[in-house]
Tab-separated table of C-alpha atoms in Angstrom:
chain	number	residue	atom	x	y	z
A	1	UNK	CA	7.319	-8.357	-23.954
A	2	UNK	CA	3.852	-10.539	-24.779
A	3	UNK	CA	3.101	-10.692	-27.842
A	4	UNK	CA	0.406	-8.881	-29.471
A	5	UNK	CA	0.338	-6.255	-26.717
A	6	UNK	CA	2.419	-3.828	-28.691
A	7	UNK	CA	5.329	-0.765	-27.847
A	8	UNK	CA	3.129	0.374	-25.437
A	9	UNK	CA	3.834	-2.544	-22.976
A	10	UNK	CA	7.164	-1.277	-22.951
A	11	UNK	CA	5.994	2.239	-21.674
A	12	UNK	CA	3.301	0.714	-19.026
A	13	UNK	CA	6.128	-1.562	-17.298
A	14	UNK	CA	8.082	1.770	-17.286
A	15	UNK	CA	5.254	3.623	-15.695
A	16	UNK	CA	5.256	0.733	-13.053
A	17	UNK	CA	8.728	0.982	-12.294
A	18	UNK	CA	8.647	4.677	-11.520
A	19	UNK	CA	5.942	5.002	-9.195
A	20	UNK	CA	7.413	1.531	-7.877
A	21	UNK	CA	10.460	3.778	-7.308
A	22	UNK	CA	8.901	6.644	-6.045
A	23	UNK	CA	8.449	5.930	-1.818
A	24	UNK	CA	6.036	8.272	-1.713
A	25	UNK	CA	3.849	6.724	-4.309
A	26	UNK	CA	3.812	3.057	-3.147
A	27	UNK	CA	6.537	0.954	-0.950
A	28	UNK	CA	7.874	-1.976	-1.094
A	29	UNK	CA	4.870	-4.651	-2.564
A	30	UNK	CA	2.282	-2.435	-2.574
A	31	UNK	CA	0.308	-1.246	-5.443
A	32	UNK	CA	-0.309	-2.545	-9.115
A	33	UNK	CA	-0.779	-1.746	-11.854
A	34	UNK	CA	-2.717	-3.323	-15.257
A	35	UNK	CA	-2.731	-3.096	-19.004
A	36	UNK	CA	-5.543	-4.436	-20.871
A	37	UNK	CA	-5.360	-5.216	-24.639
A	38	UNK	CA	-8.181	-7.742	-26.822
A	39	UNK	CA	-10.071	-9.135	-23.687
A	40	UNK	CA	-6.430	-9.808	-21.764
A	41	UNK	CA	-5.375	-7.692	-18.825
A	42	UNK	CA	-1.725	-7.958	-17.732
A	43	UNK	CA	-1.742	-6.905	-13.883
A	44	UNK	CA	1.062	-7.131	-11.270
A	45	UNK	CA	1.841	-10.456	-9.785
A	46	UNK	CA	1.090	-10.784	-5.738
A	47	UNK	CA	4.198	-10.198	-3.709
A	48	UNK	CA	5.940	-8.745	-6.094
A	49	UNK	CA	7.525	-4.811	-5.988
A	50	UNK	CA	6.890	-2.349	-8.958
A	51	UNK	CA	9.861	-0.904	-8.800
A	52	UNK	CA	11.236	-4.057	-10.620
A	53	UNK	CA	8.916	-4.437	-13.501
A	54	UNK	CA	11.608	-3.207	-15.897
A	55	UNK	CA	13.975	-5.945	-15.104
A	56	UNK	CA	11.597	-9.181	-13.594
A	57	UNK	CA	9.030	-10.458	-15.311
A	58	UNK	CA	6.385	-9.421	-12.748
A	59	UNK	CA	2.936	-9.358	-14.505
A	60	UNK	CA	0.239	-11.950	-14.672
A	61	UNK	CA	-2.134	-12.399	-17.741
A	62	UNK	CA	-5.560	-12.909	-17.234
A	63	UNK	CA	-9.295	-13.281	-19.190
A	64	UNK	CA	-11.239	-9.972	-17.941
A	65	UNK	CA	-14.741	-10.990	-19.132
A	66	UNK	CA	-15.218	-14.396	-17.401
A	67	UNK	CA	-13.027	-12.838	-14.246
A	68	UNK	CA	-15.628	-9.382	-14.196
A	69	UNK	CA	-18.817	-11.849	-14.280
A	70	UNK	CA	-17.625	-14.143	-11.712
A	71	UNK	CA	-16.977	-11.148	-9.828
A	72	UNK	CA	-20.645	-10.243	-9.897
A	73	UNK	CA	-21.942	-13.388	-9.468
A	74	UNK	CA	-20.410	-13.796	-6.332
A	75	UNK	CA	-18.468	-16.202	-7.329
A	76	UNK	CA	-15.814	-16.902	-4.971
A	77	UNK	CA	-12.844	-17.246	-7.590
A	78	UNK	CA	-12.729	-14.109	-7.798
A	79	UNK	CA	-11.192	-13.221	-4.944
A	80	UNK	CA	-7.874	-14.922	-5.878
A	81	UNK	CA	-8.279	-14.599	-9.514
A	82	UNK	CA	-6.067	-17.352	-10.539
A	83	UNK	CA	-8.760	-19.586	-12.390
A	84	UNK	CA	-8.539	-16.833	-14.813
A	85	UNK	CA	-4.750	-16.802	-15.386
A	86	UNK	CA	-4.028	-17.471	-19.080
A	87	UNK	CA	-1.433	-20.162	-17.948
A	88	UNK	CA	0.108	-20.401	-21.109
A	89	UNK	CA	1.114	-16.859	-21.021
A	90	UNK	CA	2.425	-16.828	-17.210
A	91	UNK	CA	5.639	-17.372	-17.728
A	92	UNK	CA	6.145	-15.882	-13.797
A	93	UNK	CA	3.986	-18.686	-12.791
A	94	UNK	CA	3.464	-16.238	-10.193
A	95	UNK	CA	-0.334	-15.199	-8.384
A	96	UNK	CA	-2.272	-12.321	-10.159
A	97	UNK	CA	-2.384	-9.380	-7.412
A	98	UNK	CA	-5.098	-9.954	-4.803
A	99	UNK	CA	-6.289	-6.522	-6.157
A	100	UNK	CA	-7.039	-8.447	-9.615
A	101	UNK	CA	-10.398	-7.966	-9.784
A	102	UNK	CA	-11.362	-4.293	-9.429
A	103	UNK	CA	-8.740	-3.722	-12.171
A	104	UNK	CA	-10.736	-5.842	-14.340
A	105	UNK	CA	-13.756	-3.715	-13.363
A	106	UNK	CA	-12.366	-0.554	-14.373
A	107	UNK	CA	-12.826	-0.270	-18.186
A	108	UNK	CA	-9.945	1.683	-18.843
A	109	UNK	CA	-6.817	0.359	-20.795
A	110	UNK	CA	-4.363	1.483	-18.242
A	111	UNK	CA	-4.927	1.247	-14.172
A	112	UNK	CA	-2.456	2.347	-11.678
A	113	UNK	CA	-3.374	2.226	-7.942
A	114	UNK	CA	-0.590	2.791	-5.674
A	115	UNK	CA	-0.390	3.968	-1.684
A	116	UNK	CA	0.112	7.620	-2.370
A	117	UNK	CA	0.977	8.971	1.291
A	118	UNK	CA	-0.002	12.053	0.503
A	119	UNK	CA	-3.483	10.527	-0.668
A	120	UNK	CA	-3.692	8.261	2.486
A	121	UNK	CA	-2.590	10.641	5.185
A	122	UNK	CA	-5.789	13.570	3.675
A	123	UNK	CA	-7.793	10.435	3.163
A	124	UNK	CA	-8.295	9.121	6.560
A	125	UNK	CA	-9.041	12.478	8.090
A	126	UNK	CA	-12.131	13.294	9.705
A	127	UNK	CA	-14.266	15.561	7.261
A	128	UNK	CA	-12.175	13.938	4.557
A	129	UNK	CA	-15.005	14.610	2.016
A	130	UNK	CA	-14.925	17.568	1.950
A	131	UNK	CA	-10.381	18.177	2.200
A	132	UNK	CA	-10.592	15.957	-0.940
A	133	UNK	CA	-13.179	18.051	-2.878
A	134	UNK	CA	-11.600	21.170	-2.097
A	135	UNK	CA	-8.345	19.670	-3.284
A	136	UNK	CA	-9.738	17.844	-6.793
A	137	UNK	CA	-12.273	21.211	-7.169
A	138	UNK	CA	-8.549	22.204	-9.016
A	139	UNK	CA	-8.250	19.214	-11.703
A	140	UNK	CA	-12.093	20.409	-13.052
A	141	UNK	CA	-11.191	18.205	-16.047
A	142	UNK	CA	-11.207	14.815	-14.137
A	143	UNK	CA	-13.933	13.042	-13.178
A	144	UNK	CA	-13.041	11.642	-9.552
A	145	UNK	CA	-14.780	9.435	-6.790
A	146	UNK	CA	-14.131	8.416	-3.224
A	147	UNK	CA	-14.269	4.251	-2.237
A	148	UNK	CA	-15.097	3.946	1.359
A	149	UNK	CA	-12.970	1.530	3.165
A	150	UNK	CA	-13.200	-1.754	2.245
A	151	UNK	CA	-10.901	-5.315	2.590
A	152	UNK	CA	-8.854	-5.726	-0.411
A	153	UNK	CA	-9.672	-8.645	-2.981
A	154	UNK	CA	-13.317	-8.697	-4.064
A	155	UNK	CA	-14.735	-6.594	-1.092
A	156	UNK	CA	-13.201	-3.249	-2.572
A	157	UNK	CA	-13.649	-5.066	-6.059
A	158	UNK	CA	-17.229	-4.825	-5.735
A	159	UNK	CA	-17.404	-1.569	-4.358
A	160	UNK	CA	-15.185	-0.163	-6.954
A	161	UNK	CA	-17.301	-2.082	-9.487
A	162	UNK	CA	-20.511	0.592	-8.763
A	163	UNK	CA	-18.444	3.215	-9.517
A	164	UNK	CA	-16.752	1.736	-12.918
A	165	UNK	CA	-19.472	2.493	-14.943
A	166	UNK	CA	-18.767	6.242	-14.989
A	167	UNK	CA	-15.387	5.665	-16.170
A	168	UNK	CA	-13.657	7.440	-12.999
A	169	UNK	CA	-10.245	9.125	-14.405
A	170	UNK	CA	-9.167	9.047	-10.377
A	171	UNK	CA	-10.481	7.093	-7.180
A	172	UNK	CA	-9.646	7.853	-4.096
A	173	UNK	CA	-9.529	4.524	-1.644
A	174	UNK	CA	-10.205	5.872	1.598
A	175	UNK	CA	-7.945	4.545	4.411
A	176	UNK	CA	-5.721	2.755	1.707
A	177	UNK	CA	-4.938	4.885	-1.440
A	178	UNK	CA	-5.487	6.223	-4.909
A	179	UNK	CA	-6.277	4.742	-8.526
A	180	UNK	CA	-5.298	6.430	-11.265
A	181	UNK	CA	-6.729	5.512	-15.104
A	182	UNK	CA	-6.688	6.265	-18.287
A	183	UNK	CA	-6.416	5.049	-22.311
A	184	UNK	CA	-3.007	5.396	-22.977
A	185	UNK	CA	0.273	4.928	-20.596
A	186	UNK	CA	0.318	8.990	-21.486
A	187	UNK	CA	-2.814	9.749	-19.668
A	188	UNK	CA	-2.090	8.126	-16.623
A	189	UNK	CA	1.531	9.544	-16.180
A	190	UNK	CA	0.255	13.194	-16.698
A	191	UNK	CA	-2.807	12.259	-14.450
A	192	UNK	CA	-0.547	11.262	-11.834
A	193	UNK	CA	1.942	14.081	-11.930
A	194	UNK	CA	-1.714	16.454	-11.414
A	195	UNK	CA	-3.472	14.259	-8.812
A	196	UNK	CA	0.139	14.411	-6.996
A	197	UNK	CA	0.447	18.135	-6.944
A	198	UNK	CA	-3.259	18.650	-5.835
A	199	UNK	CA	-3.271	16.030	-2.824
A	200	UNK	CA	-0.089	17.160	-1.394
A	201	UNK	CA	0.071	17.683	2.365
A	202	UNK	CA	2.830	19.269	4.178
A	203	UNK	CA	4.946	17.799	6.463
A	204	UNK	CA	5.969	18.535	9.733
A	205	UNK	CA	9.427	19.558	10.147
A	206	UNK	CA	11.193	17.130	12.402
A	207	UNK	CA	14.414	16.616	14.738
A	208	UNK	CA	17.304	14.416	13.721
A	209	UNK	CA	17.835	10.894	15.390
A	210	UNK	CA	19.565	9.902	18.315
A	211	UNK	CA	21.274	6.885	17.131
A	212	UNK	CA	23.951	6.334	19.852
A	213	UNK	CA	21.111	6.341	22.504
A	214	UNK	CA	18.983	3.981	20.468
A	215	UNK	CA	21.860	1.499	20.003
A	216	UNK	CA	22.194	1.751	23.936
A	217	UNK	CA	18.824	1.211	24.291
A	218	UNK	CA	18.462	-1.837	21.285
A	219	UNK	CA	21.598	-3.633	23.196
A	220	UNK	CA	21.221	-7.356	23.993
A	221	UNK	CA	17.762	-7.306	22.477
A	222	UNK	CA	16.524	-8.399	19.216
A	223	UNK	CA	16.028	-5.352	18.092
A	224	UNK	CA	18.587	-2.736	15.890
A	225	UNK	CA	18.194	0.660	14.810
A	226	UNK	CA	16.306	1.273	11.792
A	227	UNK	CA	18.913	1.726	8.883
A	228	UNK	CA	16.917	4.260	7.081
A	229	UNK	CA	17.144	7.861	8.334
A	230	UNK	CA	13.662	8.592	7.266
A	231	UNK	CA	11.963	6.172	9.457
A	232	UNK	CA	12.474	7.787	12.425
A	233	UNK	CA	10.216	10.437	11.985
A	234	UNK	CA	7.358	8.308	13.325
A	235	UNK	CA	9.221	9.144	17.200
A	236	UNK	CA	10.863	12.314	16.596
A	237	UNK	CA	7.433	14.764	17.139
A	238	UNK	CA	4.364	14.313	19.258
A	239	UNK	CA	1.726	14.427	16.759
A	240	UNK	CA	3.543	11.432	14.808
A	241	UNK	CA	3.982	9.398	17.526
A	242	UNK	CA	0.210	10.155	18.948
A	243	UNK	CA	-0.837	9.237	14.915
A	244	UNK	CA	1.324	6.096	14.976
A	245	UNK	CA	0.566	4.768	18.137
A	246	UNK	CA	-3.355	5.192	17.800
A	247	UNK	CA	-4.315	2.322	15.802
A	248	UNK	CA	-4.164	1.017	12.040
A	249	UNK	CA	-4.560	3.504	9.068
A	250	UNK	CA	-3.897	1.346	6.444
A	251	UNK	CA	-3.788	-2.112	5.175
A	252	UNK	CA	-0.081	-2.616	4.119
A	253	UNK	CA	0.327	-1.305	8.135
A	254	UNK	CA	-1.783	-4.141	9.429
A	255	UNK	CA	0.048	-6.471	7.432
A	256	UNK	CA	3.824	-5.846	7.914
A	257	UNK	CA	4.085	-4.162	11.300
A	258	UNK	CA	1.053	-5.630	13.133
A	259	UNK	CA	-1.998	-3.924	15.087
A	260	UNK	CA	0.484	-2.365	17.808
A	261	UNK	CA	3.658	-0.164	17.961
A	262	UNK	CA	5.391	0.005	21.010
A	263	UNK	CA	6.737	3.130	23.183
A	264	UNK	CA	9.710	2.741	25.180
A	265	UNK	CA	9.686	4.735	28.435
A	266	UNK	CA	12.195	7.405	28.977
A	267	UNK	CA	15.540	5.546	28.887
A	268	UNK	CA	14.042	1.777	29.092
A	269	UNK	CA	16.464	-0.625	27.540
A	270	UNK	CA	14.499	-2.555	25.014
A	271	UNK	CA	15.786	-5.489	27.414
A	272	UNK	CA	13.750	-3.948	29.913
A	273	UNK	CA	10.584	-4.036	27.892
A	274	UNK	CA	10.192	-7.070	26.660
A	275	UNK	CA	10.691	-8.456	29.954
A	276	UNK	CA	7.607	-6.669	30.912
A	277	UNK	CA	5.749	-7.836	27.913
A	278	UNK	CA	6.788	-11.512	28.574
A	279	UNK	CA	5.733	-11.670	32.518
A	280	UNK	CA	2.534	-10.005	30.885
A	281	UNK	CA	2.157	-12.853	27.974
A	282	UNK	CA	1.468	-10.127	25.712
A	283	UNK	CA	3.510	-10.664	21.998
A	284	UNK	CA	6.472	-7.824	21.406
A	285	UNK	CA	5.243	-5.623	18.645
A	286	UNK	CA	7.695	-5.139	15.425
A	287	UNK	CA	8.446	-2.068	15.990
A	288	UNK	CA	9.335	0.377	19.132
A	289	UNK	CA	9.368	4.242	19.700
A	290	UNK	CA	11.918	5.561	21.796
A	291	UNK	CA	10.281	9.142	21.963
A	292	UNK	CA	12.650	12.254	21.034
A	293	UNK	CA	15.311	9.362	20.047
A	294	UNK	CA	14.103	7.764	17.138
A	295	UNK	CA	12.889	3.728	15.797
A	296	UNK	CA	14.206	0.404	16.396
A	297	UNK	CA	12.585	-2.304	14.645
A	298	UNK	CA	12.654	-6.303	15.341
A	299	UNK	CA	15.365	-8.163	13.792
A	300	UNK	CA	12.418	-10.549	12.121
A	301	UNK	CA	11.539	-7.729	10.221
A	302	UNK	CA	11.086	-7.995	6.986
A	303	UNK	CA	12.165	-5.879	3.730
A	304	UNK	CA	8.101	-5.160	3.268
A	305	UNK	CA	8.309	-4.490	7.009
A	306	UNK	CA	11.319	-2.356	6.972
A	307	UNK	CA	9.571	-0.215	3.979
A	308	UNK	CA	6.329	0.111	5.827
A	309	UNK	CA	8.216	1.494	9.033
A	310	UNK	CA	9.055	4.341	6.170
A	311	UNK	CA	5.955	4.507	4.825
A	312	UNK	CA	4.290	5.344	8.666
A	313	UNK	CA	6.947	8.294	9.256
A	314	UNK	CA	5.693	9.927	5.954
A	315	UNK	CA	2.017	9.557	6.465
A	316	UNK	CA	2.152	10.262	10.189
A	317	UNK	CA	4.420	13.050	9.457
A	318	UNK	CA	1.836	14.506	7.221
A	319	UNK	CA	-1.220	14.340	9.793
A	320	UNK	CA	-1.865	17.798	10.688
A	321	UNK	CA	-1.358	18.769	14.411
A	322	UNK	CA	-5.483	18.767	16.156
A	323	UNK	CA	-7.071	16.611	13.125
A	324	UNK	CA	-8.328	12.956	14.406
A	325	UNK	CA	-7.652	10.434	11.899
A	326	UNK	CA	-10.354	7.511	11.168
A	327	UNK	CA	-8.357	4.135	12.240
A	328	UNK	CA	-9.456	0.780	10.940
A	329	UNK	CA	-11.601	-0.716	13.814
A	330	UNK	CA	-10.802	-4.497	14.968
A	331	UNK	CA	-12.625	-6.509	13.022
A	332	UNK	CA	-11.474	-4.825	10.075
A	333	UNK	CA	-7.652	-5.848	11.614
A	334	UNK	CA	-8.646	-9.247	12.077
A	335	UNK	CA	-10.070	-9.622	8.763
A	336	UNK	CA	-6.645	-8.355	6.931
A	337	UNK	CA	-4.115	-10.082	9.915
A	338	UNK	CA	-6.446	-13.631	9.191
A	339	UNK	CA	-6.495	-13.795	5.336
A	340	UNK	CA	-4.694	-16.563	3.385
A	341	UNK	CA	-3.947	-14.058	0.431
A	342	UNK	CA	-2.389	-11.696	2.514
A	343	UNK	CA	-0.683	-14.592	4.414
A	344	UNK	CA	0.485	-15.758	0.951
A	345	UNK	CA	2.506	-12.137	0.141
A	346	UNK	CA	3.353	-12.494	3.776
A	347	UNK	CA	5.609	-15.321	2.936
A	348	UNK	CA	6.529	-13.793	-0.801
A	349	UNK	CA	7.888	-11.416	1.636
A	350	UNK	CA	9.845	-13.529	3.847
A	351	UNK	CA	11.296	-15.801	1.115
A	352	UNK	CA	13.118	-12.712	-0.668
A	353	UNK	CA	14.382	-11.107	2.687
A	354	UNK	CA	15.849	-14.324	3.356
A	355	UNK	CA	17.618	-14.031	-0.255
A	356	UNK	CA	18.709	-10.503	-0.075
């Protein structure tokens, strides 16, 4: 534990290991989570999984003042954040999150923003202003605003900054995910349970896999069935696979599984398809539907990859049947599929697949 951040250290890495733990609540590297004490904020380290902050040493302490005014200025170190690492302290020697910077905005003690699926699947609805104030219209005690879509790092930062000075208890990152604050590691944990309960959707009820078909249809290719039952989802209703196959919803999608997901035709070996793709000179996507069968995912893929095929079953199953979701356009793709930060978890990513 740093010193002079006291017990409650102890409880906020705890916090961040159960919503690191909790698929629903964030997968794989995504989210973070920060804990501010005497001008020093302690945030999650980029690339790194919450789920392990009880047992790796995964946070990354920082200066907030000097960070927060560079961040207003413009100044371009704030994007990455690591001029304000207190290097001393870093005994990681790991990158601050990319996200570093609107935590530092937020006044709060405690900051947890995670990729609720619940949150992200009513939060990239059409009309979603008014599903979400219906929903928090029940937590009257919260104070609560909606982020528009923005890039992560000092984009969202900045946007998230104009809203700070009302002391938000909950923000709700459209197309992305929630934030949840508060002054003690208390707070936040009973904020989350309540936010939880009041953003649930309902999911659709779905069919089981096919998984002697798809291992027909993966043979000879580099392609396998996905390993975990849930994942399948994504091809096992229409309304999934029309959500999943329509464009990008969400960031962490963009940046594990790529701008396209691809549809096998009735009983096309995967074999079969990537021939096609090749005489076309068109890239094979990461991850193939074989409708009313299930998911088969590239061997390349990695553990963040394998997570976010999980993570699009659960939000796709959760988009109700005749409601248009808002997809990220193009250049908001080629913004997230063309920055180094991203490209640096990217490889985070690849380095512990290849240890696992």
């Amino acid at each position: 534990m740093p010193s002079g951040v006291g017990q409650d250290f102890e409880g906020f890495l705890a916090l961040s290991r159960d919503i690191g733990r909790d698929l629903l609540k964030t997968q794989g590297a995504g989210g973070n989570t920060s804990f501010k004490r005497d001008g020093r904020m302690w945030v999650k380290a980029s690339g790194t999984w919450l789920s392990q902050a009880a047992e790796r040493d995964i946070m990354v302490p920082v200066e907030i003042a000097p960070l927060v005014s560079a961040l207003r200025q413009g100044d371009p170190r704030a994007e990455k954040a690591t001029d304000f690492v207190i290097a001393d302290l870093n005994g990681s020697g790991l990158r601050p999150s990319i996200e570093t910077s609107f935590h530092a905005a937020l006044p709060q003690r405690v900051v947890a923003h995670y990729h609720c699926v619940n949150t992200i699947a009513l939060s990239v609805l059409e009309g979603r202003d008014a599903l979400i104030a219906e929903r928090m219209a029940d937590l009257p005690d919260l104070t609560w605003a909606v982020i528009p879509y923005r890039r992560p790092g000092t984009p969202l930062a900045m946007e998230i900054d104009r809203a700070a000075g009302d002391r938000p208890d909950v923000l709700i990152l459209y197309n992305h995910g929630i934030i949840v604050t508060g002054e003690t590691v208390d707070d936040v944990r009973e904020r989350i349970d309540r936010v939880t309960s009041a953003l649930a959707m309902p999911e659709r009820a779905g069919t089981q896999a096919d998984f002697a078909a798809l291992r027909q249809l993966a043979e000879g290719s580099e392609f396998h069935v996905a390993e975990d039952a849930g994942s399948h989802k994504t091809a096992l209703d229409a309304v999934s696979l029309a959500v999943a196959t329509g464009g990008s919803l969400y960031p962490d999608h963009v940046i594990f599984l790529g701008v396209e997901i691809g549809v096998l035709a009735e009983g096309q070996p995967v074999a079969s398809y990537a021939a096609g793709r090749r005489d076309a000179g068109r890239p094979m996507p990461k991850m193939l539907l074989a409708p009313n069968k299930g998911v088969l995912l590239s061997n390349e893929l990695t553990a963040g990859g394998r997570v976010m095929a999980r993570c699009l079953a659960e939000v796709s199953s959760r988009i109700p049947a005749g409601r248009r979701p808002v997809y990220l356009n193009g250049a908001q793709e080629h913004e997230l599929t063309h920055w180094e930060a991203e490209q640096y978890r990217q490889a985070l990513d690849r380095k512990a697949s290849l240890k696992a």
